[in-house]
């Protein structure tokens, strides 16, 4: 990749008149979710100019509620960038998870097994902190843009067109990064890209409840009625999930019905699930998706723009952070040192890691959810097989260690 001399980024905002409607920066990031915002901080630290474009409003970006478990590597990446102040104050460090089946709960101790932890810290809180730090720095971030279109991706001068408050604008850049999620404009801009996916015949009904957590570490439960999970968002707020049919309607699930199902599926002798006011509830479909490539010319994809995992393994947000770490290193090497090897190899490296993440997420999902069969005997066979697998996983140190290694997070490397 051939470098061009570039002016230093001066923190200037988008043009407000047609006369200066052409703007230049080194990297255009499309999408102001956690991946786009974090990459902006990586580039700022290296002195690389960037502009972040977002189709949604600032309020919408801050209001999206998503994942809440950070791998050790994600925490380390935020700490290295000096973005861990709020995480240290509000994050809840956990040393493992509980696997529950046949009325018994067994603990998988990550610290004992692999010397690593995970941290409960909601994506919403992370986005809020990353955006606040960008505002403190005076970063160039624009919300509520229309008709965002990446162009010239095959050549040496990519650009992005958009409409800002009714005015046409165009950004020239060295690189364009698609951090605009599954429904964004960047992945469709790659010719010949194929989507590889799997849909599951069930979803998660999730609630946010105004009640302190009833558990120390997260609980994953297999029950004949379906999967259930007890997580948390803070010492005062609990996050709980139930397996429901893929076509289930939230209107059919009253608060009382939800709590009854949670009590049944999570109940064990000598333990009490405390109930509280349901603040939010929604149903999320379960699916896996991986784009056949994460790079094309001068366009690079990160996060949900390239892949989606079922939430069972807590890998969605962590995968986005891993992409950003890999791509950030490659951009710094390419634009500052003229070493383009990382940029040329980013797509393959990110996909190699992502497929490892995908298999773990699929394994966890298949292990812990009740599967329908053609008849009662087939359903029971599948359930008893799952119990056998859980007996093995919880009874074998080698199996527990494998689970812990993957759940706490694979390295953010190109190997």
PDB file of C-alpha atoms in Angstrom, residues 31-266:
ATOM      1  CA  UNK A  31     -20.000   3.706  12.726  1.00  0.00           C
ATOM      2  CA  UNK A  32     -19.857   5.148  16.258  1.00  0.00           C
ATOM      3  CA  UNK A  33     -20.493   1.960  18.194  1.00  0.00           C
ATOM      4  CA  UNK A  34     -17.898   0.454  20.537  1.00  0.00           C
ATOM      5  CA  UNK A  35     -15.657  -0.768  17.687  1.00  0.00           C
ATOM      6  CA  UNK A  36     -15.577   2.553  15.845  1.00  0.00           C
ATOM      7  CA  UNK A  37     -15.110   4.622  18.987  1.00  0.00           C
ATOM      8  CA  UNK A  38     -12.360   2.357  20.320  1.00  0.00           C
ATOM      9  CA  UNK A  39     -10.490   2.391  17.003  1.00  0.00           C
ATOM     10  CA  UNK A  40     -10.637   6.180  17.086  1.00  0.00           C
ATOM     11  CA  UNK A  41      -8.824   6.129  20.417  1.00  0.00           C
ATOM     12  CA  UNK A  42      -6.192   3.735  19.065  1.00  0.00           C
ATOM     13  CA  UNK A  43      -5.543   6.086  16.144  1.00  0.00           C
ATOM     14  CA  UNK A  44      -5.525   9.196  18.326  1.00  0.00           C
ATOM     15  CA  UNK A  45      -2.892   7.671  20.572  1.00  0.00           C
ATOM     16  CA  UNK A  46      -0.698   7.035  17.513  1.00  0.00           C
ATOM     17  CA  UNK A  47      -1.238  10.548  16.139  1.00  0.00           C
ATOM     18  CA  UNK A  48      -3.224   9.347  13.121  1.00  0.00           C
ATOM     19  CA  UNK A  49      -6.055  11.575  11.900  1.00  0.00           C
ATOM     20  CA  UNK A  50      -9.571  10.141  11.731  1.00  0.00           C
ATOM     21  CA  UNK A  51     -13.211  11.074  11.354  1.00  0.00           C
ATOM     22  CA  UNK A  52     -16.115   8.971  12.637  1.00  0.00           C
ATOM     23  CA  UNK A  53     -19.412   9.030  10.743  1.00  0.00           C
ATOM     24  CA  UNK A  54     -22.634   7.725  12.307  1.00  0.00           C
ATOM     25  CA  UNK A  55     -26.071   7.482  10.716  1.00  0.00           C
ATOM     26  CA  UNK A  56     -27.937   7.377  14.036  1.00  0.00           C
ATOM     27  CA  UNK A  57     -28.321  10.087  16.634  1.00  0.00           C
ATOM     28  CA  UNK A  58     -26.011  10.445  19.600  1.00  0.00           C
ATOM     29  CA  UNK A  59     -28.908   9.547  21.890  1.00  0.00           C
ATOM     30  CA  UNK A  60     -29.618   6.365  19.949  1.00  0.00           C
ATOM     31  CA  UNK A  61     -25.981   5.281  20.135  1.00  0.00           C
ATOM     32  CA  UNK A  62     -25.901   5.860  23.886  1.00  0.00           C
ATOM     33  CA  UNK A  63     -29.218   4.083  24.415  1.00  0.00           C
ATOM     34  CA  UNK A  64     -28.376   0.751  22.777  1.00  0.00           C
ATOM     35  CA  UNK A  65     -28.172  -2.031  25.373  1.00  0.00           C
ATOM     36  CA  UNK A  66     -25.972  -4.932  24.350  1.00  0.00           C
ATOM     37  CA  UNK A  67     -23.419  -7.325  25.808  1.00  0.00           C
ATOM     38  CA  UNK A  68     -21.955  -7.044  29.267  1.00  0.00           C
ATOM     39  CA  UNK A  69     -19.054  -9.503  29.735  1.00  0.00           C
ATOM     40  CA  UNK A  70     -15.488  -8.449  28.927  1.00  0.00           C
ATOM     41  CA  UNK A  71     -12.715 -10.967  28.434  1.00  0.00           C
ATOM     42  CA  UNK A  72      -9.383 -10.445  30.154  1.00  0.00           C
ATOM     43  CA  UNK A  73      -7.852  -9.355  26.837  1.00  0.00           C
ATOM     44  CA  UNK A  74     -10.520  -6.707  26.336  1.00  0.00           C
ATOM     45  CA  UNK A  75      -9.904  -5.307  29.804  1.00  0.00           C
ATOM     46  CA  UNK A  76      -6.154  -5.306  29.130  1.00  0.00           C
ATOM     47  CA  UNK A  77      -6.668  -3.453  25.823  1.00  0.00           C
ATOM     48  CA  UNK A  78      -8.767  -0.740  27.487  1.00  0.00           C
ATOM     49  CA  UNK A  79      -6.237  -0.433  30.292  1.00  0.00           C
ATOM     50  CA  UNK A  80      -3.332  -0.050  27.868  1.00  0.00           C
ATOM     51  CA  UNK A  81      -5.174   2.810  26.147  1.00  0.00           C
ATOM     52  CA  UNK A  82      -5.935   4.531  29.467  1.00  0.00           C
ATOM     53  CA  UNK A  83      -9.671   3.963  28.954  1.00  0.00           C
ATOM     54  CA  UNK A  84     -10.306   1.891  32.067  1.00  0.00           C
ATOM     55  CA  UNK A  85     -11.221   4.546  34.662  1.00  0.00           C
ATOM     56  CA  UNK A  86     -14.965   3.926  34.549  1.00  0.00           C
ATOM     57  CA  UNK A  87     -14.399   0.193  34.115  1.00  0.00           C
ATOM     58  CA  UNK A  88     -12.302   0.066  37.286  1.00  0.00           C
ATOM     59  CA  UNK A  89     -14.973   1.985  39.198  1.00  0.00           C
ATOM     60  CA  UNK A  90     -18.071   0.158  37.981  1.00  0.00           C
ATOM     61  CA  UNK A  91     -16.903  -3.159  36.495  1.00  0.00           C
ATOM     62  CA  UNK A  92     -17.540  -6.373  38.419  1.00  0.00           C
ATOM     63  CA  UNK A  93     -14.646  -8.827  38.211  1.00  0.00           C
ATOM     64  CA  UNK A  94     -15.628 -12.516  38.177  1.00  0.00           C
ATOM     65  CA  UNK A  95     -13.333 -15.469  38.565  1.00  0.00           C
ATOM     66  CA  UNK A  96     -15.560 -17.942  36.738  1.00  0.00           C
ATOM     67  CA  UNK A  97     -19.060 -19.175  35.875  1.00  0.00           C
ATOM     68  CA  UNK A  98     -21.502 -21.749  37.216  1.00  0.00           C
ATOM     69  CA  UNK A  99     -22.827 -24.555  35.013  1.00  0.00           C
ATOM     70  CA  UNK A 100     -26.129 -25.943  36.300  1.00  0.00           C
ATOM     71  CA  UNK A 101     -27.914 -29.125  35.257  1.00  0.00           C
ATOM     72  CA  UNK A 102     -29.962 -31.891  36.878  1.00  0.00           C
ATOM     73  CA  UNK A 103     -30.656 -29.639  39.874  1.00  0.00           C
ATOM     74  CA  UNK A 104     -26.963 -29.149  40.733  1.00  0.00           C
ATOM     75  CA  UNK A 105     -24.636 -26.199  40.210  1.00  0.00           C
ATOM     76  CA  UNK A 106     -20.918 -26.617  39.526  1.00  0.00           C
ATOM     77  CA  UNK A 107     -18.353 -23.822  39.438  1.00  0.00           C
ATOM     78  CA  UNK A 108     -15.759 -23.366  36.693  1.00  0.00           C
ATOM     79  CA  UNK A 109     -12.941 -21.387  38.324  1.00  0.00           C
ATOM     80  CA  UNK A 110     -11.073 -19.482  35.583  1.00  0.00           C
ATOM     81  CA  UNK A 111      -8.429 -18.147  37.946  1.00  0.00           C
ATOM     82  CA  UNK A 112      -7.536 -21.619  39.170  1.00  0.00           C
ATOM     83  CA  UNK A 113      -7.645 -23.096  35.666  1.00  0.00           C
ATOM     84  CA  UNK A 114      -6.002 -20.434  33.460  1.00  0.00           C
ATOM     85  CA  UNK A 115      -5.145 -17.532  35.770  1.00  0.00           C
ATOM     86  CA  UNK A 116      -7.603 -15.142  34.090  1.00  0.00           C
ATOM     87  CA  UNK A 117     -10.870 -13.408  34.949  1.00  0.00           C
ATOM     88  CA  UNK A 118     -13.830 -11.822  33.159  1.00  0.00           C
ATOM     89  CA  UNK A 119     -15.464  -8.503  33.992  1.00  0.00           C
ATOM     90  CA  UNK A 120     -19.132  -7.542  33.950  1.00  0.00           C
ATOM     91  CA  UNK A 121     -19.324  -4.117  32.306  1.00  0.00           C
ATOM     92  CA  UNK A 122     -22.205  -3.229  30.025  1.00  0.00           C
ATOM     93  CA  UNK A 123     -21.581  -2.197  26.433  1.00  0.00           C
ATOM     94  CA  UNK A 124     -23.774   0.827  27.052  1.00  0.00           C
ATOM     95  CA  UNK A 125     -21.410   2.003  29.809  1.00  0.00           C
ATOM     96  CA  UNK A 126     -18.381   1.377  27.599  1.00  0.00           C
ATOM     97  CA  UNK A 127     -19.822   3.414  24.722  1.00  0.00           C
ATOM     98  CA  UNK A 128     -20.723   6.242  27.079  1.00  0.00           C
ATOM     99  CA  UNK A 129     -17.177   6.364  28.446  1.00  0.00           C
ATOM    100  CA  UNK A 130     -15.481   6.103  25.039  1.00  0.00           C
ATOM    101  CA  UNK A 131     -17.665   8.874  23.636  1.00  0.00           C
ATOM    102  CA  UNK A 132     -17.073  11.126  26.642  1.00  0.00           C
ATOM    103  CA  UNK A 133     -13.328  10.706  26.185  1.00  0.00           C
ATOM    104  CA  UNK A 134     -13.627  11.576  22.483  1.00  0.00           C
ATOM    105  CA  UNK A 135     -15.552  14.719  23.370  1.00  0.00           C
ATOM    106  CA  UNK A 136     -12.852  15.637  25.857  1.00  0.00           C
ATOM    107  CA  UNK A 137     -10.245  15.210  23.111  1.00  0.00           C
ATOM    108  CA  UNK A 138     -12.289  17.152  20.551  1.00  0.00           C
ATOM    109  CA  UNK A 139     -12.452  14.197  18.158  1.00  0.00           C
ATOM    110  CA  UNK A 140     -14.225  14.624  14.832  1.00  0.00           C
ATOM    111  CA  UNK A 141     -17.438  12.608  15.248  1.00  0.00           C
ATOM    112  CA  UNK A 142     -20.611  13.325  13.269  1.00  0.00           C
ATOM    113  CA  UNK A 143     -24.045  11.905  14.013  1.00  0.00           C
ATOM    114  CA  UNK A 144     -27.277  11.694  12.001  1.00  0.00           C
ATOM    115  CA  UNK A 145     -25.648  11.525   8.587  1.00  0.00           C
ATOM    116  CA  UNK A 146     -27.643  10.283   5.600  1.00  0.00           C
ATOM    117  CA  UNK A 147     -26.617   8.494   2.383  1.00  0.00           C
ATOM    118  CA  UNK A 148     -23.207   7.440   3.723  1.00  0.00           C
ATOM    119  CA  UNK A 149     -21.408   5.810   0.773  1.00  0.00           C
ATOM    120  CA  UNK A 150     -17.826   4.478   0.606  1.00  0.00           C
ATOM    121  CA  UNK A 151     -16.275   4.930  -2.861  1.00  0.00           C
ATOM    122  CA  UNK A 152     -13.004   4.255  -4.690  1.00  0.00           C
ATOM    123  CA  UNK A 153     -12.098   1.372  -2.440  1.00  0.00           C
ATOM    124  CA  UNK A 154      -9.997  -0.403  -5.070  1.00  0.00           C
ATOM    125  CA  UNK A 155      -7.761   2.581  -5.777  1.00  0.00           C
ATOM    126  CA  UNK A 156      -5.249   4.573  -3.804  1.00  0.00           C
ATOM    127  CA  UNK A 157      -7.690   7.348  -2.888  1.00  0.00           C
ATOM    128  CA  UNK A 158     -10.816   6.007  -1.185  1.00  0.00           C
ATOM    129  CA  UNK A 159     -13.485   8.493  -0.178  1.00  0.00           C
ATOM    130  CA  UNK A 160     -16.794   8.614   1.616  1.00  0.00           C
ATOM    131  CA  UNK A 161     -19.782  10.673   0.562  1.00  0.00           C
ATOM    132  CA  UNK A 162     -22.615  11.595   2.900  1.00  0.00           C
ATOM    133  CA  UNK A 163     -25.309  14.144   3.570  1.00  0.00           C
ATOM    134  CA  UNK A 164     -24.876  16.212   6.716  1.00  0.00           C
ATOM    135  CA  UNK A 165     -27.852  18.368   7.718  1.00  0.00           C
ATOM    136  CA  UNK A 166     -28.965  18.471   4.097  1.00  0.00           C
ATOM    137  CA  UNK A 167     -25.530  19.351   2.693  1.00  0.00           C
ATOM    138  CA  UNK A 168     -23.492  16.996   0.505  1.00  0.00           C
ATOM    139  CA  UNK A 169     -20.013  16.321   1.870  1.00  0.00           C
ATOM    140  CA  UNK A 170     -17.098  14.156   0.769  1.00  0.00           C
ATOM    141  CA  UNK A 171     -14.133  12.874   2.742  1.00  0.00           C
ATOM    142  CA  UNK A 172     -10.893  11.800   1.068  1.00  0.00           C
ATOM    143  CA  UNK A 173      -8.833   9.328   3.075  1.00  0.00           C
ATOM    144  CA  UNK A 174      -6.125   6.700   3.025  1.00  0.00           C
ATOM    145  CA  UNK A 175      -8.304   3.992   4.568  1.00  0.00           C
ATOM    146  CA  UNK A 176     -11.983   3.375   5.302  1.00  0.00           C
ATOM    147  CA  UNK A 177     -13.111   1.217   8.223  1.00  0.00           C
ATOM    148  CA  UNK A 178     -16.576  -0.324   8.361  1.00  0.00           C
ATOM    149  CA  UNK A 179     -17.680  -0.409  11.994  1.00  0.00           C
ATOM    150  CA  UNK A 180     -21.330   0.153  11.122  1.00  0.00           C
ATOM    151  CA  UNK A 181     -22.877  -3.090  12.294  1.00  0.00           C
ATOM    152  CA  UNK A 182     -24.702  -5.863  10.522  1.00  0.00           C
ATOM    153  CA  UNK A 183     -27.158  -3.548   8.750  1.00  0.00           C
ATOM    154  CA  UNK A 184     -24.537  -0.987   7.699  1.00  0.00           C
ATOM    155  CA  UNK A 185     -23.373   0.112   4.256  1.00  0.00           C
ATOM    156  CA  UNK A 186     -19.787  -1.161   4.318  1.00  0.00           C
ATOM    157  CA  UNK A 187     -20.130  -4.922   4.020  1.00  0.00           C
ATOM    158  CA  UNK A 188     -22.465  -4.615   0.961  1.00  0.00           C
ATOM    159  CA  UNK A 189     -19.787  -2.441  -0.675  1.00  0.00           C
ATOM    160  CA  UNK A 190     -17.474  -5.461  -0.999  1.00  0.00           C
ATOM    161  CA  UNK A 191     -18.030  -7.186  -4.354  1.00  0.00           C
ATOM    162  CA  UNK A 192     -18.496 -10.937  -4.289  1.00  0.00           C
ATOM    163  CA  UNK A 193     -18.716 -11.164  -0.496  1.00  0.00           C
ATOM    164  CA  UNK A 194     -20.613 -14.192   0.799  1.00  0.00           C
ATOM    165  CA  UNK A 195     -22.319 -14.536   4.143  1.00  0.00           C
ATOM    166  CA  UNK A 196     -21.912 -17.833   6.002  1.00  0.00           C
ATOM    167  CA  UNK A 197     -24.576 -18.272   8.650  1.00  0.00           C
ATOM    168  CA  UNK A 198     -26.578 -20.492  10.942  1.00  0.00           C
ATOM    169  CA  UNK A 199     -29.951 -19.641  12.477  1.00  0.00           C
ATOM    170  CA  UNK A 200     -31.180 -21.289  15.684  1.00  0.00           C
ATOM    171  CA  UNK A 201     -34.807 -22.342  16.303  1.00  0.00           C
ATOM    172  CA  UNK A 202     -34.938 -20.415  19.584  1.00  0.00           C
ATOM    173  CA  UNK A 203     -34.204 -17.009  21.040  1.00  0.00           C
ATOM    174  CA  UNK A 204     -33.443 -15.352  24.365  1.00  0.00           C
ATOM    175  CA  UNK A 205     -36.036 -13.495  26.378  1.00  0.00           C
ATOM    176  CA  UNK A 206     -33.967 -11.082  28.451  1.00  0.00           C
ATOM    177  CA  UNK A 207     -34.979  -8.897  31.350  1.00  0.00           C
ATOM    178  CA  UNK A 208     -33.272  -6.156  33.319  1.00  0.00           C
ATOM    179  CA  UNK A 209     -34.539  -6.311  36.900  1.00  0.00           C
ATOM    180  CA  UNK A 210     -34.259  -3.819  39.739  1.00  0.00           C
ATOM    181  CA  UNK A 211     -32.950  -6.349  42.232  1.00  0.00           C
ATOM    182  CA  UNK A 212     -29.440  -7.191  43.470  1.00  0.00           C
ATOM    183  CA  UNK A 213     -27.933 -10.305  41.860  1.00  0.00           C
ATOM    184  CA  UNK A 214     -28.693 -13.578  43.615  1.00  0.00           C
ATOM    185  CA  UNK A 215     -25.364 -15.100  42.533  1.00  0.00           C
ATOM    186  CA  UNK A 216     -21.658 -14.351  42.792  1.00  0.00           C
ATOM    187  CA  UNK A 217     -20.704 -15.566  39.301  1.00  0.00           C
ATOM    188  CA  UNK A 218     -22.884 -15.987  36.212  1.00  0.00           C
ATOM    189  CA  UNK A 219     -25.135 -19.054  36.138  1.00  0.00           C
ATOM    190  CA  UNK A 220     -25.736 -21.004  32.911  1.00  0.00           C
ATOM    191  CA  UNK A 221     -28.513 -23.561  33.410  1.00  0.00           C
ATOM    192  CA  UNK A 222     -29.739 -26.459  31.275  1.00  0.00           C
ATOM    193  CA  UNK A 223     -33.277 -27.476  32.263  1.00  0.00           C
ATOM    194  CA  UNK A 224     -35.823 -29.734  30.520  1.00  0.00           C
ATOM    195  CA  UNK A 225     -37.989 -26.628  29.987  1.00  0.00           C
ATOM    196  CA  UNK A 226     -35.117 -24.778  28.301  1.00  0.00           C
ATOM    197  CA  UNK A 227     -31.986 -22.746  28.990  1.00  0.00           C
ATOM    198  CA  UNK A 228     -31.821 -20.004  31.625  1.00  0.00           C
ATOM    199  CA  UNK A 229     -29.079 -17.616  32.687  1.00  0.00           C
ATOM    200  CA  UNK A 230     -28.499 -15.326  35.646  1.00  0.00           C
ATOM    201  CA  UNK A 231     -26.165 -12.418  34.953  1.00  0.00           C
ATOM    202  CA  UNK A 232     -25.943  -8.882  36.326  1.00  0.00           C
ATOM    203  CA  UNK A 233     -25.237  -5.296  35.348  1.00  0.00           C
ATOM    204  CA  UNK A 234     -24.318  -3.838  38.739  1.00  0.00           C
ATOM    205  CA  UNK A 235     -24.554  -4.686  42.459  1.00  0.00           C
ATOM    206  CA  UNK A 236     -28.125  -3.366  42.303  1.00  0.00           C
ATOM    207  CA  UNK A 237     -29.382  -4.596  38.906  1.00  0.00           C
ATOM    208  CA  UNK A 238     -29.732  -8.169  37.610  1.00  0.00           C
ATOM    209  CA  UNK A 239     -29.842  -9.391  34.004  1.00  0.00           C
ATOM    210  CA  UNK A 240     -31.639 -12.695  33.381  1.00  0.00           C
ATOM    211  CA  UNK A 241     -32.472 -14.747  30.290  1.00  0.00           C
ATOM    212  CA  UNK A 242     -34.816 -17.536  29.227  1.00  0.00           C
ATOM    213  CA  UNK A 243     -34.793 -19.739  26.144  1.00  0.00           C
ATOM    214  CA  UNK A 244     -37.986 -19.185  24.140  1.00  0.00           C
ATOM    215  CA  UNK A 245     -39.169 -20.211  20.691  1.00  0.00           C
ATOM    216  CA  UNK A 246     -37.817 -18.274  17.713  1.00  0.00           C
ATOM    217  CA  UNK A 247     -41.348 -16.991  17.009  1.00  0.00           C
ATOM    218  CA  UNK A 248     -42.216 -16.114  20.622  1.00  0.00           C
ATOM    219  CA  UNK A 249     -43.928 -12.783  21.312  1.00  0.00           C
ATOM    220  CA  UNK A 250     -42.974 -10.634  24.282  1.00  0.00           C
ATOM    221  CA  UNK A 251     -46.678  -9.867  24.714  1.00  0.00           C
ATOM    222  CA  UNK A 252     -47.220 -13.484  25.790  1.00  0.00           C
ATOM    223  CA  UNK A 253     -44.706 -13.189  28.616  1.00  0.00           C
ATOM    224  CA  UNK A 254     -46.019 -11.315  31.619  1.00  0.00           C
ATOM    225  CA  UNK A 255     -43.593 -10.412  34.396  1.00  0.00           C
ATOM    226  CA  UNK A 256     -45.154 -13.092  36.597  1.00  0.00           C
ATOM    227  CA  UNK A 257     -44.721 -15.774  33.918  1.00  0.00           C
ATOM    228  CA  UNK A 258     -41.091 -14.764  33.406  1.00  0.00           C
ATOM    229  CA  UNK A 259     -40.260 -15.004  37.111  1.00  0.00           C
ATOM    230  CA  UNK A 260     -42.056 -18.350  37.405  1.00  0.00           C
ATOM    231  CA  UNK A 261     -39.982 -19.770  34.536  1.00  0.00           C
ATOM    232  CA  UNK A 262     -36.753 -18.367  35.995  1.00  0.00           C
ATOM    233  CA  UNK A 263     -37.539 -19.839  39.414  1.00  0.00           C
ATOM    234  CA  UNK A 264     -38.133 -23.255  37.830  1.00  0.00           C
ATOM    235  CA  UNK A 265     -35.119 -23.338  35.528  1.00  0.00           C
ATOM    236  CA  UNK A 266     -32.589 -21.708  37.883  1.00  0.00           C
TER     237      UNK A 266
END
